[in-house]
PDB file of C-alpha atoms in Angstrom:
ATOM      1  CA  MET X 926       0.000   0.000   0.000  1.00 47.00           C
ATOM      2  CA  ALA X 927       1.290   3.459  -0.883  1.00 61.00           C
ATOM      3  CA  SER X 928       2.258   5.685   1.981  1.00 92.00           C
ATOM      4  CA  THR X 929      -0.010   8.573   2.824  1.00 93.00           C
ATOM      5  CA  VAL X 930       0.499  12.065   4.157  1.00 94.00           C
ATOM      6  CA  LYS X 931      -1.742  14.334   6.179  1.00 95.00           C
ATOM      7  CA  VAL X 932      -3.173  17.102   3.996  1.00 96.00           C
ATOM      8  CA  TRP X 933      -6.507  18.225   5.401  1.00 95.00           C
ATOM      9  CA  ASP X 934      -6.478  19.002   9.116  1.00 96.00           C
ATOM     10  CA  ARG X 935      -9.471  18.433  11.368  1.00 97.00           C
ATOM     11  CA  PRO X 936     -10.753  22.065  11.275  1.00 97.00           C
ATOM     12  CA  VAL X 937     -10.793  22.072   7.459  1.00 96.00           C
ATOM     13  CA  ARG X 938     -12.593  18.721   7.320  1.00 97.00           C
ATOM     14  CA  LEU X 939     -15.120  19.751   9.970  1.00 97.00           C
ATOM     15  CA  PHE X 940     -15.689  23.006   8.104  1.00 97.00           C
ATOM     16  CA  HIS X 941     -16.221  21.183   4.815  1.00 97.00           C
ATOM     17  CA  TRP X 942     -18.758  18.642   6.069  1.00 98.00           C
ATOM     18  CA  SER X 943     -20.500  21.115   8.393  1.00 98.00           C
ATOM     19  CA  LEU X 944     -20.941  23.584   5.533  1.00 98.00           C
ATOM     20  CA  ALA X 945     -22.250  20.799   3.292  1.00 98.00           C
ATOM     21  CA  GLY X 946     -24.739  19.869   6.002  1.00 98.00           C
ATOM     22  CA  SER X 947     -25.771  23.476   6.641  1.00 98.00           C
ATOM     23  CA  VAL X 948     -26.309  24.143   2.942  1.00 97.00           C
ATOM     24  CA  ALA X 949     -28.300  20.926   2.553  1.00 97.00           C
ATOM     25  CA  LEU X 950     -30.441  21.835   5.553  1.00 97.00           C
ATOM     26  CA  CYS X 951     -31.025  25.330   4.153  1.00 97.00           C
ATOM     27  CA  TRP X 952     -32.096  23.866   0.828  1.00 96.00           C
ATOM     28  CA  LEU X 953     -34.403  21.311   2.426  1.00 95.00           C
ATOM     29  CA  THR X 954     -36.109  23.873   4.687  1.00 95.00           C
ATOM     30  CA  ALA X 955     -36.228  26.855   2.316  1.00 92.00           C
ATOM     31  CA  ASP X 956     -40.002  27.006   1.925  1.00 86.00           C
ATOM     32  CA  GLU X 957     -41.191  25.004   4.892  1.00 89.00           C
ATOM     33  CA  LEU X 958     -39.338  25.553   8.176  1.00 93.00           C
ATOM     34  CA  GLN X 959     -38.221  29.171   8.228  1.00 91.00           C
ATOM     35  CA  SER X 960     -36.702  29.096  11.721  1.00 93.00           C
ATOM     36  CA  VAL X 961     -34.591  26.011  10.888  1.00 96.00           C
ATOM     37  CA  HIS X 962     -33.637  27.598   7.556  1.00 96.00           C
ATOM     38  CA  GLU X 963     -32.426  30.755   9.319  1.00 96.00           C
ATOM     39  CA  VAL X 964     -30.423  28.880  11.965  1.00 96.00           C
ATOM     40  CA  ALA X 965     -28.765  26.753   9.271  1.00 97.00           C
ATOM     41  CA  GLY X 966     -28.038  29.936   7.291  1.00 97.00           C
ATOM     42  CA  TYR X 967     -26.425  31.599  10.307  1.00 97.00           C
ATOM     43  CA  ALA X 968     -24.396  28.420  10.875  1.00 98.00           C
ATOM     44  CA  ALA X 969     -23.221  28.569   7.250  1.00 98.00           C
ATOM     45  CA  ALA X 970     -22.260  32.229   7.695  1.00 98.00           C
ATOM     46  CA  GLY X 971     -20.279  31.405  10.821  1.00 98.00           C
ATOM     47  CA  LEU X 972     -18.548  28.565   9.012  1.00 98.00           C
ATOM     48  CA  ILE X 973     -17.558  30.927   6.199  1.00 98.00           C
ATOM     49  CA  GLY X 974     -16.037  33.225   8.823  1.00 97.00           C
ATOM     50  CA  LEU X 975     -14.093  30.265  10.227  1.00 97.00           C
ATOM     51  CA  ARG X 976     -12.864  29.311   6.751  1.00 97.00           C
ATOM     52  CA  LEU X 977     -11.618  32.826   6.152  1.00 97.00           C
ATOM     53  CA  VAL X 978      -9.590  32.618   9.375  1.00 97.00           C
ATOM     54  CA  LEU X 979      -8.238  29.190   8.382  1.00 97.00           C
ATOM     55  CA  GLY X 980      -7.425  30.562   4.932  1.00 97.00           C
ATOM     56  CA  LEU X 981      -5.293  33.290   6.464  1.00 97.00           C
ATOM     57  CA  ALA X 982      -3.848  31.607   9.560  1.00 96.00           C
ATOM     58  CA  GLY X 983      -4.503  27.875   9.216  1.00 95.00           C
ATOM     59  CA  THR X 984      -2.205  25.000   8.430  1.00 95.00           C
ATOM     60  CA  ARG X 985      -0.308  24.794   5.147  1.00 96.00           C
ATOM     61  CA  TYR X 986      -2.969  23.256   2.895  1.00 96.00           C
ATOM     62  CA  ALA X 987      -5.761  25.337   4.446  1.00 96.00           C
ATOM     63  CA  ARG X 988      -4.103  28.656   3.581  1.00 97.00           C
ATOM     64  CA  PHE X 989      -5.346  30.560   0.564  1.00 96.00           C
ATOM     65  CA  SER X 990      -1.761  31.528  -0.260  1.00 95.00           C
ATOM     66  CA  GLN X 991      -0.944  27.831  -0.747  1.00 94.00           C
ATOM     67  CA  PHE X 992      -3.639  26.992  -3.269  1.00 94.00           C
ATOM     68  CA  ILE X 993      -5.104  30.062  -4.966  1.00 95.00           C
ATOM     69  CA  ARG X 994      -3.488  30.431  -8.369  1.00 96.00           C
ATOM     70  CA  SER X 995      -3.558  33.138 -10.999  1.00 96.00           C
ATOM     71  CA  PRO X 996      -6.269  33.097 -13.671  1.00 96.00           C
ATOM     72  CA  LYS X 997      -3.582  32.199 -16.226  1.00 97.00           C
ATOM     73  CA  SER X 998      -2.406  29.198 -14.175  1.00 95.00           C
ATOM     74  CA  THR X 999      -5.991  28.086 -13.659  1.00 97.00           C
ATOM     75  CA  LEU X1000      -6.765  28.265 -17.385  1.00 97.00           C
ATOM     76  CA  THR X1001      -3.543  26.398 -18.186  1.00 97.00           C
ATOM     77  CA  TYR X1002      -4.543  23.678 -15.723  1.00 96.00           C
ATOM     78  CA  ALA X1003      -8.021  23.479 -17.305  1.00 96.00           C
ATOM     79  CA  ARG X1004      -6.476  23.050 -20.782  1.00 97.00           C
ATOM     80  CA  GLU X1005      -4.135  20.358 -19.484  1.00 95.00           C
ATOM     81  CA  MET X1006      -7.045  18.617 -17.770  1.00 94.00           C
ATOM     82  CA  LEU X1007      -9.046  18.532 -21.013  1.00 94.00           C
ATOM     83  CA  ARG X1008      -6.038  16.856 -22.656  1.00 95.00           C
ATOM     84  CA  HIS X1009      -5.717  14.436 -19.688  1.00 93.00           C
ATOM     85  CA  LYS X1010      -2.233  15.774 -18.928  1.00 93.00           C
ATOM     86  CA  GLU X1011      -2.869  17.706 -15.731  1.00 93.00           C
ATOM     87  CA  GLN X1012      -0.521  17.308 -12.805  1.00 93.00           C
ATOM     88  CA  ARG X1013      -1.683  15.911  -9.478  1.00 95.00           C
ATOM     89  CA  TYR X1014      -1.776  18.430  -6.643  1.00 95.00           C
ATOM     90  CA  LEU X1015      -1.455  17.288  -3.056  1.00 94.00           C
ATOM     91  CA  GLY X1016      -3.684  20.162  -1.952  1.00 95.00           C
ATOM     92  CA  HIS X1017      -6.309  21.858  -4.095  1.00 95.00           C
ATOM     93  CA  ASN X1018      -5.645  21.921  -7.820  1.00 96.00           C
ATOM     94  CA  PRO X1019      -6.155  25.303  -9.515  1.00 97.00           C
ATOM     95  CA  LEU X1020      -9.748  24.557 -10.604  1.00 96.00           C
ATOM     96  CA  GLY X1021     -10.550  23.206  -7.138  1.00 96.00           C
ATOM     97  CA  ALA X1022      -9.121  26.378  -5.640  1.00 96.00           C
ATOM     98  CA  ALA X1023     -11.270  28.526  -7.923  1.00 97.00           C
ATOM     99  CA  MET X1024     -14.290  26.485  -6.820  1.00 97.00           C
ATOM    100  CA  VAL X1025     -13.418  27.007  -3.138  1.00 96.00           C
ATOM    101  CA  VAL X1026     -13.379  30.757  -3.709  1.00 97.00           C
ATOM    102  CA  ALA X1027     -16.614  30.673  -5.725  1.00 97.00           C
ATOM    103  CA  LEU X1028     -18.400  28.585  -3.078  1.00 97.00           C
ATOM    104  CA  ILE X1029     -17.228  30.862  -0.259  1.00 97.00           C
ATOM    105  CA  VAL X1030     -18.374  33.973  -2.137  1.00 98.00           C
ATOM    106  CA  MET X1031     -21.750  32.438  -3.025  1.00 98.00           C
ATOM    107  CA  VAL X1032     -22.493  31.148   0.472  1.00 98.00           C
ATOM    108  CA  ALA X1033     -21.424  34.491   1.954  1.00 98.00           C
ATOM    109  CA  GLY X1034     -23.719  36.321  -0.487  1.00 98.00           C
ATOM    110  CA  ILE X1035     -26.611  33.992   0.290  1.00 98.00           C
ATOM    111  CA  ALA X1036     -26.073  34.436   4.026  1.00 97.00           C
ATOM    112  CA  LEU X1037     -25.860  38.221   3.684  1.00 97.00           C
ATOM    113  CA  THR X1038     -29.004  38.533   1.597  1.00 97.00           C
ATOM    114  CA  GLY X1039     -30.793  36.069   3.858  1.00 96.00           C
ATOM    115  CA  TRP X1040     -29.892  38.142   6.906  1.00 96.00           C
ATOM    116  CA  MET X1041     -30.887  41.342   5.085  1.00 96.00           C
ATOM    117  CA  GLN X1042     -34.391  39.913   4.627  1.00 95.00           C
ATOM    118  CA  THR X1043     -34.762  39.695   8.409  1.00 93.00           C
ATOM    119  CA  THR X1044     -34.078  43.417   8.905  1.00 94.00           C
ATOM    120  CA  ASP X1045     -36.614  46.227   8.819  1.00 93.00           C
ATOM    121  CA  ALA X1046     -34.619  48.027   6.135  1.00 93.00           C
ATOM    122  CA  TYR X1047     -34.664  45.159   3.627  1.00 89.00           C
ATOM    123  CA  TRP X1048     -37.654  43.027   4.580  1.00 92.00           C
ATOM    124  CA  GLY X1049     -39.849  42.531   1.504  1.00 89.00           C
ATOM    125  CA  ILE X1050     -37.399  44.226  -0.870  1.00 94.00           C
ATOM    126  CA  GLU X1051     -37.642  42.338  -4.143  1.00 95.00           C
ATOM    127  CA  TRP X1052     -34.028  42.621  -5.317  1.00 97.00           C
ATOM    128  CA  VAL X1053     -32.764  41.210  -2.012  1.00 96.00           C
ATOM    129  CA  GLU X1054     -35.104  38.214  -2.253  1.00 95.00           C
ATOM    130  CA  GLU X1055     -34.261  37.654  -5.925  1.00 97.00           C
ATOM    131  CA  THR X1056     -30.527  37.896  -5.276  1.00 97.00           C
ATOM    132  CA  HIS X1057     -30.832  35.413  -2.411  1.00 97.00           C
ATOM    133  CA  GLU X1058     -32.766  32.931  -4.558  1.00 96.00           C
ATOM    134  CA  THR X1059     -30.555  33.372  -7.632  1.00 98.00           C
ATOM    135  CA  LEU X1060     -27.387  32.830  -5.609  1.00 98.00           C
ATOM    136  CA  ALA X1061     -28.945  29.738  -4.012  1.00 97.00           C
ATOM    137  CA  GLU X1062     -29.759  28.321  -7.453  1.00 97.00           C
ATOM    138  CA  LEU X1063     -26.249  29.111  -8.719  1.00 98.00           C
ATOM    139  CA  LEU X1064     -24.852  27.435  -5.619  1.00 98.00           C
ATOM    140  CA  LEU X1065     -26.605  24.204  -6.576  1.00 97.00           C
ATOM    141  CA  VAL X1066     -24.943  24.360 -10.000  1.00 98.00           C
ATOM    142  CA  ALA X1067     -21.562  25.058  -8.380  1.00 98.00           C
ATOM    143  CA  ILE X1068     -22.021  22.133  -5.981  1.00 98.00           C
ATOM    144  CA  ALA X1069     -22.778  19.834  -8.922  1.00 98.00           C
ATOM    145  CA  LEU X1070     -19.623  21.066 -10.681  1.00 97.00           C
ATOM    146  CA  HIS X1071     -17.651  20.601  -7.456  1.00 97.00           C
ATOM    147  CA  VAL X1072     -18.838  17.001  -7.091  1.00 97.00           C
ATOM    148  CA  ALA X1073     -18.096  16.335 -10.780  1.00 97.00           C
ATOM    149  CA  GLY X1074     -14.596  17.767 -10.307  1.00 96.00           C
ATOM    150  CA  VAL X1075     -13.999  15.582  -7.257  1.00 96.00           C
ATOM    151  CA  ILE X1076     -15.105  12.503  -9.180  1.00 96.00           C
ATOM    152  CA  HIS X1077     -12.977  13.439 -12.186  1.00 95.00           C
ATOM    153  CA  ALA X1078      -9.844  14.109 -10.125  1.00 95.00           C
ATOM    154  CA  SER X1079     -10.395  10.942  -8.077  1.00 96.00           C
ATOM    155  CA  LEU X1080     -10.578   8.853 -11.234  1.00 96.00           C
ATOM    156  CA  ARG X1081      -7.747  10.624 -13.053  1.00 94.00           C
ATOM    157  CA  HIS X1082      -5.308  10.425 -10.142  1.00 94.00           C
ATOM    158  CA  HIS X1083      -6.488   7.108  -8.694  1.00 93.00           C
ATOM    159  CA  GLU X1084      -7.339   8.385  -5.240  1.00 94.00           C
ATOM    160  CA  ASN X1085     -10.545   8.740  -3.292  1.00 96.00           C
ATOM    161  CA  LEU X1086     -10.862  12.468  -2.580  1.00 96.00           C
ATOM    162  CA  VAL X1087     -14.058  11.993  -0.565  1.00 96.00           C
ATOM    163  CA  LEU X1088     -12.198   9.612   1.733  1.00 96.00           C
ATOM    164  CA  ALA X1089      -9.317  12.099   1.904  1.00 96.00           C
ATOM    165  CA  MET X1090     -11.761  14.757   3.113  1.00 96.00           C
ATOM    166  CA  ILE X1091     -12.890  12.320   5.821  1.00 97.00           C
ATOM    167  CA  THR X1092      -9.490  11.036   6.969  1.00 97.00           C
ATOM    168  CA  GLY X1093      -7.377  14.045   6.035  1.00 96.00           C
ATOM    169  CA  ARG X1094      -4.872  11.788   4.304  1.00 96.00           C
ATOM    170  CA  LYS X1095      -3.846  11.501   0.659  1.00 96.00           C
ATOM    171  CA  ARG X1096      -1.336   9.386  -1.217  1.00 93.00           C
ATOM    172  CA  ALA X1097       2.187  10.713  -0.718  1.00 93.00           C
ATOM    173  CA  PRO X1098       3.461  12.831  -3.593  1.00 92.00           C
ATOM    174  CA  ALA X1099       5.290  11.097  -6.410  1.00 89.00           C
ATOM    175  CA  GLY X1100       7.458  12.508  -9.170  1.00 86.00           C
ATOM    176  CA  GLY X1101       5.632  15.242 -11.058  1.00 87.00           C
ATOM    177  CA  ASP X1102       3.081  15.847  -8.296  1.00 91.00           C
ATOM    178  CA  ILE X1103       2.805  19.332  -6.879  1.00 90.00           C
ATOM    179  CA  ALA X1104       3.022  19.344  -3.111  1.00 87.00           C
TER     180      ALA X1104
END
């Protein structure tokens, strides 16, 4: 069996699965259980705050500076991926990093517009409601793309990324991998 290395620390893994659960709960309760929907939304907002802290002051693979790449690098990675010649990254690959940023921005926007709807100033304001709903719908598309990317990378690089997000461990880097 190949040796493994610790990549995702416990706070990152707890964040990931807690956010997934909060978002799922928000989606399931959107039109039925408003109080549960709001609590799950506030939980998601708090989790985004935690992820921002981890992104600035967390462990190596949690830090934004470790995995966020330039648009040019991300596009180059996407081209290489389409040709099945992309390198394996121990942390987030450039497209995965772009998805992390997109998901954080979308969830933050959904949480903000959701909170705004509970205030006197913005309650019943159509653009706030429409923005909240549009971002929520776009989030579902982004989640589907995220899952597709995880499946693709798992198959391409012969490793179970879902399991890695549970255990925190990935296959040790080999020649050509980017650690």
